[in-house]
């Protein structure tokens, strides 16, 4: 039960005065008690370093890590009372599952008798359905079983914080989804504040209460899954979150009395001012369409732009298909229904509702207009249906 | 590609050779390899065989020319003399006379059991010193970055290249100054120092390959650095530690020159002790051979039991951490 804060945390590897590599720069994150924070970003963005600083495995070069308001910078990992699940699970190979699970409890100063420890081990093993494996060595376990043991080793102690370092990266796709749900369930059940590192945006969206998106050591956005999807702080977040990738086109913007007029190569359209929160004072904009928000004009009419697209590839994913096409605007990716009659080289007409359109400033790359959820028509896309 | 009139499998045969792809070729290869193995085996094992054969010969047969390959009249004379000598020198003659009614008198005055005990003492001591110091040093050399680390590693390697006798004189001076002359402690220290660098290199290979995340997991599991070392690293390093220990043990067990110069008769270890059986023209080689066999038995038995770990330990760093 811990309120975790990172205050202007900076980590430089090597000599800070000379050619040190800045892994994390000026990071502020506040995680309320019991929340599930996901640190999301591409490889090398500093997310694992951040997690290790929370766990006490790295010392911050500057800034403060606080647990419940207490600065823990100089508290060693073993005294922070955190539990961590490692990417490679890091089970002790010379110990049985039972010994692996009980090891932390035995090392702790807790006056537990052997019988009590054993009871707790059995309890956790039952919860994770690994009670038949208690006498096996890690080498005899499958990936998913190892994962469960690693999880068990973390939850057995009821620590202040759970830290997960890409715990699902070494599992196959199906197991990854099951374990993801289990971790989520488990965390809600025990209610312990957690930090979870992943580069997989789908994993992040499904599991997180709050997502911190990092790039190149800098925090890009801290928000709920809905926020980062619908109101990405900048172009990086918009492109990193959501799959397939967002379509981006250049456009010119001019102001009308109660709307903004966007001129693109083949299509022009108006966005009513009530849909835009910010003052826009730039002439050039980047226009973003989520593939999920594009519809075929023959199935639905919108107030937004229509444009002709020549189909290149159709990738069916069950009831919908991801269609890659070429339009006068450039390459377009759309996720559409009613795709069975679509063949390569066919023409289709795509359209998008104005409230779903993203606008970015091309120079600062910051968001001018996000996707409005409230005005969303039926079903369509939401953060829940984002797929990898 | 196959031409129309040929066997359709011909294409797969184009790359075949008689030696590797025909049955006769296979037999030829296996025979050649077998013969080569046999020659090497004889080359390596013949001295051992000769020792065993000699132990079962009588003095007369040993001096026969040409020598016999198999003992013609196998006799336990050599073993009898060694055991009698040990009983007498060990002061058990009276006891044996009382218990078994056998009077033991021996012209030789060497107690083999005492030699073995002395050697065990020295070899175990040296092994422990080498393993404890070497492991600690290699852990630091593997896990920490500091100036002069490579120099230190090179120095340790270089020290392995010196023949022990090259530092005989300074060692002798050192031992005299410390007042350790004619003590087993002197040998323990010297052998420990001689083998520790090897242990450092062997164990460093192990620690270099050791996954960081396991050490970190133990920190998260609230281990102090010592607890990490003791509960996690040492059990996982078991095979390498055993290999290191055996290496140091064997060197100490076999070392002759230092033992001969730093000890006198009363404290001899096995190698100089065996040497005292060799007495100029009067040497009874069957006794020497029998004594050699007897002293190898404890080591052989120990090694047979432990050799599995030894091989795993030596290759452990190279193949999998």
XYZ file of C-alpha atoms in Angstrom:
709
model
C 0.000 0.000 0.000
C 2.193 2.720 -1.237
C 1.909 6.034 -2.923
C 4.823 6.098 -5.361
C 6.338 9.347 -6.585
C 9.201 10.072 -8.915
C 10.313 13.690 -8.668
C 12.589 15.088 -11.410
C 14.426 11.794 -11.580
C 17.425 11.665 -13.865
C 19.766 8.794 -14.602
C 23.043 9.161 -16.435
C 25.173 6.119 -17.189
C 28.891 6.796 -17.259
C 30.439 10.076 -16.240
C 27.748 12.795 -16.120
C 30.399 15.455 -16.724
C 31.730 13.859 -19.875
C 30.034 11.516 -22.318
C 27.524 9.985 -19.993
C 24.450 8.483 -21.613
C 21.262 10.036 -20.324
C 18.875 7.130 -19.865
C 16.133 8.961 -18.012
C 15.717 12.712 -17.920
C 13.682 14.805 -15.528
C 10.946 12.279 -14.961
C 7.930 13.155 -12.815
C 5.445 10.389 -12.148
C 2.888 10.130 -9.383
C 1.160 6.806 -8.784
C -1.646 6.816 -6.212
C -1.964 3.947 -3.787
C -3.188 0.760 -5.446
C -2.839 2.008 -9.015
C -1.348 0.054 -11.874
C 1.228 2.130 -13.715
C 2.570 0.961 -17.047
C 5.809 2.370 -18.372
C 5.545 2.139 -22.138
C 8.039 3.014 -24.816
C 10.310 1.689 -27.517
C 13.575 -0.111 -26.748
C 16.110 2.095 -25.053
C 13.613 4.720 -23.925
C 14.617 4.343 -20.270
C 11.576 2.486 -19.027
C 13.472 -0.428 -17.503
C 15.991 1.952 -15.950
C 13.089 3.814 -14.364
C 11.693 0.581 -12.951
C 15.108 -0.394 -11.612
C 15.422 2.965 -9.900
C 12.058 2.387 -8.239
C 13.272 -1.037 -7.124
C 16.593 0.268 -5.867
C 18.691 -1.661 -8.361
C 19.953 1.632 -9.868
C 20.653 4.881 -8.080
C 19.138 8.013 -9.618
C 21.768 10.558 -10.640
C 19.404 13.367 -9.674
C 15.913 13.676 -8.298
C 13.955 11.783 -5.703
C 12.102 8.497 -5.518
C 9.494 8.632 -2.764
C 7.391 5.907 -1.183
C 4.497 7.441 0.773
C 6.348 10.720 0.887
C 9.574 9.243 2.249
C 12.646 9.671 0.064
C 14.099 6.204 -0.536
C 17.046 7.134 -2.785
C 19.579 5.808 -0.274
C 17.554 2.754 0.779
C 18.986 -0.423 -0.700
C 16.865 -2.766 -2.796
C 16.681 -5.376 -0.063
C 15.278 -2.855 2.417
C 12.677 -1.299 0.123
C 10.252 -4.189 0.516
C 9.371 -4.335 -3.148
C 8.814 -7.452 -5.229
C 9.929 -7.748 -8.808
C 9.192 -10.082 -11.683
C 12.062 -10.190 -14.129
C 11.883 -10.605 -17.874
C 13.900 -13.831 -17.711
C 12.060 -14.797 -14.498
C 15.402 -15.160 -12.630
C 14.307 -18.202 -10.645
C 17.000 -19.777 -8.518
C 17.899 -22.832 -10.610
C 19.292 -24.844 -7.699
C 16.128 -24.578 -5.642
C 12.798 -26.332 -6.064
C 9.683 -24.293 -6.743
C 8.800 -24.550 -3.057
C 12.222 -23.206 -2.039
C 12.051 -20.487 -4.669
C 8.711 -19.308 -3.336
C 9.732 -19.504 0.297
C 13.176 -17.954 -0.119
C 12.055 -14.350 0.288
C 10.012 -15.152 3.380
C 12.920 -16.962 4.957
C 15.287 -14.059 4.379
C 12.793 -11.578 5.762
C 12.823 -10.633 9.416
C 9.332 -11.836 10.142
C 9.436 -14.500 12.886
C 7.591 -16.972 10.672
C 8.052 -20.617 11.538
C 8.830 -23.196 8.874
C 5.283 -24.477 9.088
C 3.841 -21.014 8.546
C 6.113 -20.423 5.568
C 5.108 -23.754 4.096
C 1.467 -22.957 4.560
C 1.877 -19.611 2.827
C 3.801 -21.267 -0.029
C 1.013 -23.792 -0.525
C -1.583 -21.045 -0.412
C 0.179 -19.039 -3.132
C 0.819 -22.161 -5.188
C -2.882 -22.979 -5.099
C -3.790 -19.463 -6.123
C -1.498 -19.751 -9.146
C -2.385 -23.401 -9.795
C 1.169 -24.659 -9.508
C 0.755 -26.851 -6.439
C 1.774 -30.023 -8.331
C 5.041 -28.387 -9.327
C 6.259 -27.482 -5.862
C 8.968 -30.125 -5.797
C 10.259 -29.492 -9.322
C 13.331 -27.507 -10.227
C 12.880 -24.524 -12.566
C 14.635 -26.374 -15.396
C 11.740 -28.850 -15.488
C 9.101 -26.147 -15.956
C 7.625 -24.686 -19.125
C 7.760 -20.959 -19.808
C 4.273 -20.322 -18.483
C 4.928 -22.305 -15.335
C 8.162 -20.414 -14.688
C 6.211 -17.218 -15.149
C 3.731 -18.292 -12.500
C 6.507 -19.198 -10.076
C 8.105 -15.791 -10.657
C 4.741 -14.166 -9.989
C 4.285 -16.296 -6.914
C 7.655 -15.280 -5.593
C 6.539 -11.675 -5.902
C 3.097 -11.933 -4.322
C 4.027 -14.260 -1.483
C 5.505 -11.448 0.538
C 2.776 -8.820 0.181
C 5.295 -6.095 -0.577
C 4.853 -2.342 -0.793
C 5.177 -2.392 -4.564
C 5.065 -4.855 -7.425
C 7.533 -4.233 -10.197
C 7.190 -6.073 -13.484
C 9.981 -5.908 -16.052
C 8.456 -7.107 -19.314
C 7.236 -10.249 -17.597
C 5.371 -11.543 -20.625
C 8.033 -10.932 -23.261
C 9.293 -14.509 -23.174
C 5.914 -16.178 -23.516
C 3.998 -17.189 -26.606
C 1.124 -15.045 -27.813
C -1.728 -17.042 -26.305
C -0.092 -17.450 -22.924
C 0.740 -13.767 -22.955
C -2.936 -12.877 -23.133
C -3.922 -15.294 -20.387
C -1.145 -14.189 -18.074
C -1.927 -10.555 -18.787
C -5.452 -11.055 -17.553
C -4.198 -12.992 -14.557
C -1.713 -10.311 -13.557
C -4.420 -7.690 -13.883
C -6.840 -9.727 -11.802
C -4.218 -10.529 -9.210
C -3.224 -6.905 -8.840
C -6.805 -5.759 -8.411
C -7.320 -8.502 -5.857
C -4.341 -7.683 -3.638
C -4.523 -3.964 -4.407
C -0.797 -3.358 -4.259
C 0.621 -0.423 -6.183
C 2.369 -1.756 -9.279
C 4.715 -0.572 -11.970
C 4.923 -2.562 -15.166
C 7.362 -2.128 -18.025
C 6.492 -3.109 -21.559
C 7.131 -2.085 -25.132
C 3.858 -3.631 -26.202
C 1.177 -0.933 -26.425
C -1.641 -3.466 -26.517
C -0.453 -4.956 -23.222
C -0.153 -1.480 -21.764
C -3.629 -0.382 -22.854
C -5.340 -3.451 -21.468
C -3.612 -3.684 -18.119
C -2.929 -0.127 -17.015
C -4.732 2.305 -14.781
C -2.206 4.864 -15.943
C 0.274 4.752 -18.772
C 3.530 6.662 -18.793
C 4.879 6.866 -22.306
C 8.596 7.441 -22.538
C 10.795 8.216 -25.469
C 14.509 8.800 -25.331
C 14.443 9.128 -21.548
C 11.733 11.785 -21.549
C 8.170 11.411 -20.364
C 5.867 12.085 -23.297
C 2.555 11.631 -21.568
C 1.121 10.291 -18.352
C -2.520 9.400 -18.562
C -5.212 6.771 -18.593
C -5.358 4.388 -21.552
C -8.285 6.376 -22.945
C -6.407 9.632 -22.644
C -3.306 8.461 -24.428
C -5.393 6.930 -27.183
C -7.843 9.771 -27.721
C -5.785 12.751 -26.669
C -2.167 11.848 -27.304
C 0.044 14.685 -26.103
C 2.068 14.638 -29.280
C 2.748 12.882 -32.528
C 5.046 10.303 -30.929
C 2.381 9.095 -28.532
C -0.240 9.079 -31.284
C 1.927 6.891 -33.464
C 3.157 4.624 -30.692
C -0.251 3.883 -29.233
C -2.849 2.134 -31.314
C -2.520 -0.448 -33.983
C -2.415 -0.427 -36.953
C -0.426 2.805 -37.070
C -2.211 6.111 -37.479
C -2.400 7.561 -41.008
C -0.817 11.009 -41.186
C -1.245 13.556 -43.973
C -0.274 17.170 -44.459
C -2.991 19.778 -44.712
C -3.542 23.501 -44.734
C -5.813 25.129 -42.182
C -7.830 28.286 -42.371
C -10.233 29.735 -39.848
C -13.896 30.356 -40.598
C -16.507 31.857 -38.331
C -17.527 28.726 -36.507
C -15.256 26.125 -38.001
C -11.763 25.364 -39.220
C -11.360 24.572 -42.911
C -8.798 21.907 -43.714
C -7.544 21.680 -47.286
C -5.850 18.469 -48.308
C -4.695 17.385 -51.746
C -7.914 15.668 -52.703
C -10.320 16.489 -49.971
C -11.368 19.504 -48.016
C -13.550 19.537 -44.972
C -14.682 21.589 -42.044
C -14.164 20.868 -38.388
C -16.679 22.718 -36.209
C -14.979 24.881 -33.591
C -16.949 23.252 -30.790
C -14.901 20.113 -31.388
C -11.618 21.937 -30.847
C -10.494 22.914 -27.357
C -7.320 24.761 -28.210
C -6.671 27.949 -30.157
C -5.131 27.050 -33.481
C -2.883 29.691 -34.965
C -0.924 27.722 -37.493
C -1.561 27.387 -41.210
C -0.023 23.964 -41.699
C -1.316 20.964 -39.823
C -0.749 17.259 -39.720
C -4.004 15.383 -40.026
C -4.253 11.970 -38.375
C -6.780 9.235 -39.096
C -6.877 6.114 -36.950
C -7.424 3.088 -39.213
C -10.299 2.071 -36.924
C -12.073 5.375 -37.582
C -12.090 5.078 -41.364
C -15.283 3.781 -42.901
C -16.202 2.829 -46.405
C -18.420 5.577 -47.753
C -20.848 2.991 -49.117
C -21.572 1.743 -45.565
C -21.757 5.003 -43.716
C -21.903 8.689 -44.543
C -20.076 11.239 -42.422
C -19.592 14.990 -42.392
C -15.868 14.514 -42.895
C -13.767 14.079 -45.998
C -14.180 11.250 -48.534
C -11.348 10.035 -50.667
C -10.799 7.351 -53.270
C -8.323 4.608 -52.390
C -6.933 1.838 -54.500
C -6.727 -1.397 -52.502
C -3.297 -3.031 -52.355
C -3.598 -5.718 -49.685
C -6.511 -7.031 -47.642
C -5.595 -8.663 -44.310
C -8.693 -10.240 -42.781
C -8.791 -10.319 -38.968
C -12.053 -12.074 -38.301
C -15.063 -9.816 -38.724
C -12.981 -6.923 -39.984
C -10.022 -6.516 -42.279
C -7.009 -4.286 -42.337
C -6.850 -2.804 -45.814
C -3.691 -1.203 -47.125
C -4.314 1.082 -50.068
C -2.923 3.935 -52.092
C -4.779 7.212 -52.344
C -3.937 10.618 -53.728
C -3.039 11.561 -50.142
C -0.515 8.767 -49.880
C -0.568 5.299 -48.380
C -3.640 4.607 -46.291
C -4.362 1.867 -43.779
C -7.956 1.278 -42.758
C -9.704 -1.235 -40.593
C -13.071 -1.856 -42.163
C -15.962 -4.275 -42.124
C -17.656 -5.621 -45.276
C -14.401 -6.554 -46.885
C -15.257 -9.849 -48.566
C -15.886 -8.266 -51.956
C -12.671 -6.238 -51.811
C -9.838 -7.406 -54.050
C -6.463 -5.851 -54.722
C -6.717 -3.034 -57.310
C -10.367 -2.359 -56.427
C -11.334 1.211 -55.716
C -13.016 2.016 -52.458
C -14.134 5.263 -51.000
C -13.100 5.967 -47.400
C -14.518 8.542 -45.069
C -14.045 9.697 -41.492
C -16.122 11.660 -39.016
C -14.705 15.083 -38.055
C -14.782 14.300 -34.328
C -12.450 11.363 -34.939
C -9.844 13.389 -36.745
C -6.578 14.246 -34.972
C -4.745 17.456 -35.743
C -1.112 18.088 -34.876
C 1.154 21.072 -35.162
C 3.836 19.970 -37.653
C 6.630 21.988 -36.012
C 6.055 21.315 -32.312
C 4.362 17.963 -32.997
C 1.936 18.673 -30.182
C -1.742 17.858 -30.344
C -4.197 20.484 -31.616
C -7.303 18.363 -31.661
C -7.877 14.890 -30.272
C -10.458 12.225 -30.863
C -13.734 12.908 -29.143
C -15.119 9.823 -27.519
C -18.434 11.264 -26.446
C -19.450 12.050 -29.980
C -18.390 8.691 -31.250
C -21.037 6.871 -33.203
C -21.785 3.221 -32.507
C -19.135 0.600 -31.667
C -16.332 1.466 -34.008
C -13.023 1.797 -32.286
C -12.323 2.356 -28.676
C -9.280 1.791 -26.562
C -10.578 -1.633 -25.633
C -10.476 -3.001 -29.137
C -6.979 -1.884 -29.967
C -5.007 -4.786 -31.261
C -1.347 -5.398 -31.774
C 18.216 -31.478 -63.321
C 18.517 -35.234 -63.504
C 19.043 -36.425 -67.032
C 16.173 -38.495 -68.348
C 17.783 -41.897 -68.680
C 19.570 -41.909 -65.333
C 18.546 -43.111 -61.918
C 16.415 -40.337 -60.293
C 18.461 -40.577 -57.114
C 21.713 -39.972 -58.969
C 21.465 -36.276 -58.326
C 21.637 -36.833 -54.589
C 24.768 -38.940 -55.042
C 26.860 -36.391 -56.808
C 28.386 -35.141 -53.613
C 29.031 -38.554 -52.122
C 32.459 -39.885 -51.282
C 33.540 -43.435 -50.765
C 34.978 -42.773 -47.327
C 31.943 -41.066 -45.850
C 28.992 -42.497 -47.731
C 29.702 -46.201 -48.285
C 29.504 -49.008 -45.789
C 33.077 -50.175 -46.335
C 34.269 -46.599 -46.038
C 32.484 -46.395 -42.695
C 34.227 -49.530 -41.443
C 37.595 -48.204 -42.598
C 37.003 -44.936 -40.772
C 35.880 -46.627 -37.586
C 38.855 -49.021 -37.651
C 41.310 -46.180 -38.213
C 39.829 -44.135 -35.388
C 39.806 -47.192 -33.136
C 43.462 -47.952 -33.841
C 44.499 -44.378 -33.222
C 42.594 -44.352 -29.930
C 44.270 -47.606 -28.955
C 47.769 -46.267 -29.676
C 47.115 -43.099 -27.688
C 45.542 -45.132 -24.903
C 48.573 -47.405 -24.630
C 50.883 -44.416 -24.737
C 49.045 -42.759 -21.856
C 48.251 -45.815 -19.748
C 51.406 -47.904 -20.174
C 53.348 -46.212 -17.334
C 50.442 -46.896 -15.004
C 50.296 -50.491 -16.162
C 54.032 -50.812 -15.647
C 53.681 -49.593 -12.084
C 50.981 -52.179 -11.367
C 52.915 -54.965 -13.081
C 56.073 -54.076 -11.186
C 54.259 -54.126 -7.885
C 53.353 -57.776 -8.440
C 56.833 -58.903 -9.518
C 59.592 -60.238 -7.322
C 62.881 -58.346 -7.086
C 64.568 -61.024 -9.186
C 62.028 -60.708 -11.979
C 62.301 -56.935 -12.039
C 66.034 -57.137 -12.662
C 65.613 -59.738 -15.405
C 66.725 -58.761 -18.926
C 64.782 -58.630 -21.173
C 62.021 -57.452 -18.842
C 58.759 -59.383 -18.667
C 55.544 -57.641 -19.654
C 53.360 -59.735 -17.349
C 54.559 -60.818 -13.910
C 55.528 -64.500 -14.333
C 55.221 -65.373 -10.683
C 52.767 -62.809 -9.300
C 53.697 -62.085 -5.714
C 52.463 -59.736 -3.026
C 55.998 -59.351 -1.679
C 56.026 -55.614 -2.396
C 52.699 -54.990 -0.683
C 53.756 -57.146 2.269
C 56.948 -55.156 2.761
C 55.142 -51.810 2.544
C 52.499 -52.861 5.062
C 55.041 -54.375 7.443
C 57.127 -51.257 7.218
C 54.121 -49.083 7.932
C 53.081 -51.212 10.894
C 56.519 -51.105 12.383
C 57.206 -47.425 11.740
C 53.766 -46.536 12.974
C 54.490 -48.284 16.248
C 51.796 -50.902 15.822
C 54.178 -53.910 15.825
C 53.467 -54.781 19.453
C 49.711 -54.463 18.943
C 49.747 -56.732 15.882
C 51.851 -59.272 17.774
C 49.417 -59.308 20.676
C 46.292 -59.499 18.542
C 47.302 -61.745 15.659
C 50.393 -63.446 16.995
C 52.447 -62.287 14.017
C 55.848 -60.817 14.630
C 56.504 -57.948 12.301
C 60.026 -56.846 11.591
C 60.944 -54.688 8.664
C 64.174 -53.465 7.181
C 62.411 -50.408 5.792
C 61.213 -47.779 8.188
C 58.494 -45.804 6.447
C 54.926 -45.299 7.624
C 52.741 -44.990 4.538
C 49.633 -44.113 6.515
C 51.393 -41.156 8.116
C 52.484 -39.968 4.660
C 48.913 -40.137 3.415
C 47.595 -38.277 6.456
C 50.268 -35.581 6.032
C 49.454 -35.236 2.354
C 45.728 -35.052 2.988
C 46.293 -32.351 5.574
C 48.413 -30.292 3.187
C 46.257 -30.889 0.122
C 42.934 -30.142 1.826
C 44.405 -27.038 3.431
C 45.844 -25.799 0.151
C 42.585 -26.582 -1.638
C 40.533 -24.619 0.874
C 42.878 -21.624 0.751
C 42.891 -21.588 -3.039
C 39.112 -21.936 -3.310
C 38.246 -19.378 -0.649
C 40.734 -16.722 -1.752
C 40.360 -17.482 -5.462
C 36.569 -17.379 -5.400
C 36.444 -14.141 -3.470
C 38.974 -12.541 -5.795
C 37.294 -13.784 -8.952
C 33.899 -12.533 -7.772
C 35.289 -9.040 -7.350
C 37.271 -9.198 -10.600
C 34.188 -10.315 -12.463
C 31.583 -8.012 -10.919
C 33.409 -4.759 -10.269
C 35.135 -2.324 -12.565
C 38.292 -0.740 -11.247
C 41.601 0.556 -12.529
C 44.300 -2.015 -13.074
C 41.860 -4.905 -13.274
C 43.286 -6.234 -16.532
C 46.819 -5.827 -15.243
C 45.880 -7.820 -12.182
C 44.356 -10.578 -14.282
C 47.474 -10.697 -16.465
C 49.714 -10.869 -13.432
C 47.709 -13.762 -12.073
C 48.003 -15.524 -15.413
C 51.735 -14.823 -15.596
C 52.218 -16.283 -12.126
C 50.846 -19.569 -13.444
C 53.563 -19.624 -16.099
C 56.472 -19.568 -13.662
C 57.791 -22.975 -12.728
C 57.565 -23.307 -8.970
C 61.250 -24.003 -8.660
C 62.059 -20.576 -10.092
C 60.877 -18.977 -6.871
C 62.367 -21.681 -4.669
C 65.017 -19.533 -3.065
C 62.825 -16.542 -2.149
C 60.150 -18.897 -0.874
C 62.734 -20.636 1.267
C 63.848 -17.299 2.701
C 60.248 -16.294 3.336
C 59.391 -19.513 5.117
C 62.543 -19.258 7.253
C 61.738 -15.673 8.206
C 58.220 -16.674 9.185
C 59.670 -19.501 11.272
C 57.544 -22.006 9.412
C 60.378 -24.244 8.308
C 59.462 -27.929 8.566
C 55.771 -27.269 9.159
C 52.856 -28.375 7.037
C 51.460 -24.847 7.238
C 54.355 -23.676 5.063
C 53.344 -26.078 2.315
C 49.656 -25.239 2.669
C 50.418 -21.557 2.182
C 52.729 -22.125 -0.774
C 50.443 -24.561 -2.580
C 47.429 -22.376 -1.880
C 49.219 -19.385 -3.372
C 50.354 -21.414 -6.372
C 46.862 -22.611 -7.273
C 44.742 -19.610 -6.307
C 45.425 -17.779 -9.631
C 44.106 -20.737 -11.567
C 41.013 -20.788 -9.397
C 40.552 -17.068 -10.079
C 40.547 -17.683 -13.825
C 38.272 -20.682 -13.601
C 35.759 -19.041 -11.290
C 35.853 -15.763 -13.189
C 34.536 -17.628 -16.206
C 31.672 -18.820 -14.068
C 30.864 -15.429 -12.552
C 31.157 -13.637 -15.910
C 28.379 -15.820 -17.268
C 26.274 -15.561 -14.147
C 22.960 -13.843 -14.938
C 22.663 -10.469 -13.177
C 18.955 -10.864 -12.771
C 19.366 -13.768 -10.352
C 21.572 -11.650 -8.122
C 19.072 -8.831 -8.386
C 16.230 -11.210 -7.598
C 18.027 -12.175 -4.413
C 18.457 -8.511 -3.495
C 14.748 -7.998 -4.025
C 14.234 -11.092 -1.852
C 15.969 -9.115 0.871
C 19.345 -10.850 0.850
C 22.413 -9.087 2.188
C 25.416 -9.387 -0.159
C 26.745 -12.204 1.989
C 23.415 -14.043 1.915
C 23.328 -13.679 -1.862
C 26.804 -15.151 -2.036
C 26.068 -17.974 0.360
C 22.530 -19.029 -0.553
C 22.540 -18.276 -4.267
C 26.015 -18.042 -5.753
C 27.791 -20.802 -3.862
C 25.154 -23.499 -4.482
C 25.030 -22.576 -8.144
C 28.824 -22.519 -8.360
C 29.121 -25.922 -6.715
C 30.573 -27.704 -9.734
C 33.104 -24.994 -10.450
C 34.079 -24.857 -6.797
C 34.599 -28.617 -6.725
C 36.699 -28.439 -9.886
C 38.802 -25.669 -8.362
C 39.249 -27.582 -5.163
C 40.303 -30.753 -6.965
C 42.784 -28.842 -9.061
C 44.434 -27.337 -5.990
C 44.187 -30.623 -4.126
C 45.911 -32.619 -6.875
C 48.711 -30.114 -7.262
C 49.397 -30.247 -3.536
C 49.101 -34.029 -3.494
C 51.656 -34.464 -6.280
C 54.134 -31.707 -5.470
C 57.624 -32.985 -4.695
C 60.231 -30.243 -4.762
C 58.879 -27.881 -2.113
C 57.899 -30.752 0.142
C 61.382 -32.245 -0.128
C 63.184 -28.986 0.621
C 60.940 -27.525 3.302
C 60.246 -30.650 5.358
C 62.394 -33.302 6.964
C 61.748 -37.042 7.131
C 59.417 -36.904 10.076
C 56.872 -34.691 8.292
C 57.145 -35.893 4.696
C 54.134 -35.912 2.444
C 53.552 -38.707 -0.082
C 55.846 -37.651 -2.962
C 59.063 -37.176 -0.933
C 58.012 -40.149 1.205
C 57.873 -42.399 -1.838
C 61.244 -41.083 -2.837
C 62.745 -42.465 0.381
C 61.861 -45.946 -0.823
C 64.311 -45.341 -3.640
C 67.684 -46.139 -2.123
C 70.398 -46.121 -4.732
C 71.351 -49.549 -6.073
C 69.433 -51.169 -3.313
C 66.001 -49.970 -4.444
C 63.257 -52.559 -4.225
C 61.128 -51.350 -7.137
C 58.246 -53.665 -6.324
C 58.006 -51.969 -2.932
C 58.056 -48.506 -4.521
C 55.371 -49.542 -6.989
C 53.227 -51.148 -4.296
C 53.518 -48.042 -2.128
C 52.582 -45.859 -5.102
C 49.485 -47.936 -5.746
C 48.418 -47.808 -2.123
C 48.774 -44.033 -1.913
C 46.823 -43.513 -5.144
C 43.824 -45.459 -3.892
C 42.303 -42.770 -1.669
C 42.738 -40.116 -4.377
C 41.383 -42.376 -7.109
C 38.381 -43.302 -5.005
C 37.673 -39.661 -4.258
C 38.086 -38.592 -7.862
C 35.922 -41.401 -9.183
C 33.149 -40.210 -6.924
C 33.523 -36.554 -7.779
C 34.732 -36.508 -11.384
C 31.240 -35.831 -12.763
C 31.228 -32.414 -11.074
C 34.829 -31.853 -12.081
C 34.142 -32.063 -15.803
C 30.939 -30.038 -15.492
C 32.788 -27.447 -13.486
C 35.645 -27.071 -15.945
C 33.362 -26.771 -18.946
C 30.575 -24.999 -17.065
C 31.781 -21.492 -17.779
C 32.440 -22.278 -21.407
C 29.140 -23.875 -22.339
C 26.450 -22.549 -20.107
C 26.430 -20.249 -17.118
